[in-house]
Every structure is written in structure tokens, then in C-alpha cells.
C-alpha atoms as a printed R data frame, in Angstrom:
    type eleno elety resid chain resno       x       y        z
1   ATOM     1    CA   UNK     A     1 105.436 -22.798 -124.166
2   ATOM     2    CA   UNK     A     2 108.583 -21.766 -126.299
3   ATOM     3    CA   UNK     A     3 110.193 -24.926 -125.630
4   ATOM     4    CA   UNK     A     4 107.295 -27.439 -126.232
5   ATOM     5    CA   UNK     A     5 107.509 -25.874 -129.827
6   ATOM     6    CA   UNK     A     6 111.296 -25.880 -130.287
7   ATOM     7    CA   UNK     A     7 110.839 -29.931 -129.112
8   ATOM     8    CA   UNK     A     8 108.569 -30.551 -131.520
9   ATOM     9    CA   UNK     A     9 109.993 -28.202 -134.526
10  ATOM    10    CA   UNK     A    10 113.058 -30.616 -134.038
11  ATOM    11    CA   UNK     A    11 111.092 -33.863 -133.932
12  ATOM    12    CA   UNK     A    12 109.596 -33.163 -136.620
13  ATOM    13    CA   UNK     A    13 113.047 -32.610 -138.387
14  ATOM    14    CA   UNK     A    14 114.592 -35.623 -136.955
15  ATOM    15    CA   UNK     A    15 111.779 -37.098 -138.391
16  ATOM    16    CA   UNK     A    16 112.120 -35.850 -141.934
17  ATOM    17    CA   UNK     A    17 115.940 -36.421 -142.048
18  ATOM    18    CA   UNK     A    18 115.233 -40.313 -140.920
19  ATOM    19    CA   UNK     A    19 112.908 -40.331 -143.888
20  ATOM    20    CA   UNK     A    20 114.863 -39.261 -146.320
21  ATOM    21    CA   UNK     A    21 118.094 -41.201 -145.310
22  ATOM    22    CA   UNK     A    22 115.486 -44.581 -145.342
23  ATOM    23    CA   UNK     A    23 114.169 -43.920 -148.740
24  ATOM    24    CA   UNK     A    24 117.703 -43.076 -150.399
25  ATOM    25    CA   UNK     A    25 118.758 -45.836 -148.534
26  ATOM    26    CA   UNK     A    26 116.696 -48.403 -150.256
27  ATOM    27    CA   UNK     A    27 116.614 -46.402 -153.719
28  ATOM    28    CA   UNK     A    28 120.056 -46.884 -153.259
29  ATOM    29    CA   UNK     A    29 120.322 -50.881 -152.744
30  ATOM    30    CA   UNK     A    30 117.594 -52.575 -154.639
31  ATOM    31    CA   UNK     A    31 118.385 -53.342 -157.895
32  ATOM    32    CA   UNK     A    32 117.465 -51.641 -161.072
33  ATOM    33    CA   UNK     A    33 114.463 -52.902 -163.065
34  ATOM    34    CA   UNK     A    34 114.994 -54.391 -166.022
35  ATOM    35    CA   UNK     A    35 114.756 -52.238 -169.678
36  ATOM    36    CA   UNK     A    36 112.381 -54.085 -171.145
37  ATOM    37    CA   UNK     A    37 109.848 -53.300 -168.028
38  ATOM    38    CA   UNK     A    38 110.942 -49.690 -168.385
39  ATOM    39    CA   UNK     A    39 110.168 -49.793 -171.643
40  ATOM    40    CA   UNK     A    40 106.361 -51.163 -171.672
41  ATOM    41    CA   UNK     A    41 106.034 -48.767 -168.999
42  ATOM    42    CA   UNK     A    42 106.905 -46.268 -170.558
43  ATOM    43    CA   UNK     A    43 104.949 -47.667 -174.104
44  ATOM    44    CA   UNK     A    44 101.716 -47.552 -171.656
45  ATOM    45    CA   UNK     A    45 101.722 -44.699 -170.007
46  ATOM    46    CA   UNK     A    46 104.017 -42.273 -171.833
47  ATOM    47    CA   UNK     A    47 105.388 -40.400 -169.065
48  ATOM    48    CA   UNK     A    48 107.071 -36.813 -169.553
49  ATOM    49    CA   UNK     A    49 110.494 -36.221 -171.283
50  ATOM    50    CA   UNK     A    50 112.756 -35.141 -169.012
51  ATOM    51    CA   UNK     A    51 113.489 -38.498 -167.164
52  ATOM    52    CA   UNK     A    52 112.969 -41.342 -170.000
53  ATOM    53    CA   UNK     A    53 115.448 -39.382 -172.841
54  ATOM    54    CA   UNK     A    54 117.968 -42.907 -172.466
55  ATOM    55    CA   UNK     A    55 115.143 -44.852 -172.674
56  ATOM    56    CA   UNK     A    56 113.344 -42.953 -176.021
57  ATOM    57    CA   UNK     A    57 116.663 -42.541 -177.099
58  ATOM    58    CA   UNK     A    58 117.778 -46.293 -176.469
59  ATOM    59    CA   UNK     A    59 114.808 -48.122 -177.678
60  ATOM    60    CA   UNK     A    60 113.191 -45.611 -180.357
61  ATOM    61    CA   UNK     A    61 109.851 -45.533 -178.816
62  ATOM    62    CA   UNK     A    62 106.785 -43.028 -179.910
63  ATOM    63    CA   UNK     A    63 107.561 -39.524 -178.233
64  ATOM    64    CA   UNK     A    64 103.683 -38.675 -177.318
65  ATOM    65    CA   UNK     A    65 103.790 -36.224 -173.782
66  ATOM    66    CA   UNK     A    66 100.127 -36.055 -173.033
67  ATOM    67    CA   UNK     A    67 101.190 -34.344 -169.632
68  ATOM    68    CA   UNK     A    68  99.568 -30.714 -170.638
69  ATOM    69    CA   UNK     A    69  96.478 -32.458 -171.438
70  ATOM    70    CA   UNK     A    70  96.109 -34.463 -167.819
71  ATOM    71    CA   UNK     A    71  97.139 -30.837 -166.258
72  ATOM    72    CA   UNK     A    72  94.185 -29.633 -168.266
73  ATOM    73    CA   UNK     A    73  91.754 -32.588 -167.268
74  ATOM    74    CA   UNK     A    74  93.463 -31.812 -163.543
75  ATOM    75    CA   UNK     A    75  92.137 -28.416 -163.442
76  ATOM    76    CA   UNK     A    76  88.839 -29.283 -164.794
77  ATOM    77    CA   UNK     A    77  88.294 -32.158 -162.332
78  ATOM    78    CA   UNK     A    78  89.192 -29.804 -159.322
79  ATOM    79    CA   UNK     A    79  86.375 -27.031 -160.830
80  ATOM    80    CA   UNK     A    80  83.828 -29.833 -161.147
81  ATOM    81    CA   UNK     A    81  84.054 -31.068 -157.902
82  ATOM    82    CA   UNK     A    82  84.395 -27.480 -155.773
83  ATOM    83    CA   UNK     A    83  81.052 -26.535 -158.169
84  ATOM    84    CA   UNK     A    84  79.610 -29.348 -156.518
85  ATOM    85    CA   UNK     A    85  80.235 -29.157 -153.196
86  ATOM    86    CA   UNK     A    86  79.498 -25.368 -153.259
87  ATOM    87    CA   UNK     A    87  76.180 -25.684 -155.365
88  ATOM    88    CA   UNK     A    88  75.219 -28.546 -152.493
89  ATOM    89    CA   UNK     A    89  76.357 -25.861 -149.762
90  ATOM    90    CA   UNK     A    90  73.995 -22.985 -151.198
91  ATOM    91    CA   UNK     A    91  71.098 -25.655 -151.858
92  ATOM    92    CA   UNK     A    92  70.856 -26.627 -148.256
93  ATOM    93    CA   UNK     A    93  71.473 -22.795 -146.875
94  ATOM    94    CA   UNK     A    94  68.562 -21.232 -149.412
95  ATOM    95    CA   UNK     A    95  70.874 -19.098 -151.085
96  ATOM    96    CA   UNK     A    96  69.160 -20.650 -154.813
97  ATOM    97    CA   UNK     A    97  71.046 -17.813 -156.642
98  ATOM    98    CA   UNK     A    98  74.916 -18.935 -155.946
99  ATOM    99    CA   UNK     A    99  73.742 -22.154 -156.329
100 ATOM   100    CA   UNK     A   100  72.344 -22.138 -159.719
101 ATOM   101    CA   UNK     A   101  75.067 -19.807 -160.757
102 ATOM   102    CA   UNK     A   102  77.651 -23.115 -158.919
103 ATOM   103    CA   UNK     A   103  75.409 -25.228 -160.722
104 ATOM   104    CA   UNK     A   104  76.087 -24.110 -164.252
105 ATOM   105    CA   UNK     A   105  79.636 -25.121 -164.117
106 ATOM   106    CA   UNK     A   106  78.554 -28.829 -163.310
């Protein structure tokens, strides 16, 4: 038993090392996009700080991080949708209190 799990503890980290070295790999030889697609990216979606500061700094773009706010709407979305499934749960099992009290966060 012991060494069916060793066998696969170190396929799975042959696999993870082969993964890594493949994706450096090609991060490593494509070619860079070009600045002015970096910038409309960044015009559009206004990604956080820490990894566009050359390009802000570079092209003088607006410097809106929305990022706190889509954590926010994150958060929400993932109450929503447990409230949901959990109201539907206590619907179908009879149990009308939890439900309604699932419900009110809907």
C-alpha cells in the first residue's frame, strides 16, 4: 500500500515540475506583445497596480484599481448562489424555516 502512494506522490511531482518547466519555457520564447496592446488592455480593463507601474508610468494612463470592488461583488456572488442552493435544499427536505431564513439573503 505504502508504495502505491509514494509512486503516485512522485508522479504527481514529476508531473508538476514538467508543467512548470513547459510554461516558463514558452513564457520564456514567445515574444513580447506590443505596448500599444498593453496599453488598451490595460485602458479596458484597468488591472491592479503592482504589475502595470512601467506601463501607467510610461504612457500616463488613468490610475482607477476597481479590484476591492470585484472582491466585494466576488463575495456577494458566492453568498447569492450558496443561499440558493441551500434555500432549494431545505425546500425539497420540508425544513420551510432554514429555507425562508436562506431565502432572505436571495
Amino acid at each position: 500500500m505504502k508504495a502505491k502512494v509514494f509512486f503516485q506522490v512522485r508522479l504527481n511531482f514529476l508531473i508538476v515540475f514538467i508543467t512548470t518547466f513547459i510554461w516558463l519555457l514558452v513564457t520564456y520564447l514567445t515574444k513580447l506583445e506590443k505596448e500599444e496592446v498593453l496599453v488598451n488592455f490595460y485602458n479596458k480593463k484597468q488591472p491592479g497596480d503592482p504589475g502595470w507601474k512601467k506601463i501607467i508610468r510610461n504612457f500616463e494612463t488613468s490610475k482607477n484599481w476597481n479590484v476591492p470592488n470585484g472582491i466585494k461583488a466576488i463575495l456577494l456572488g458566492c453568498v447569492l448562489i450558496y443561499s440558493c442552493l441551500f434555500a432549494t435544499g431545505y425546500f425539497i427536505y420540508g425544513k420551510i424555516i432554514e429555507a425562508l431564513i436562506c431565502s432572505v439573503f436571495i
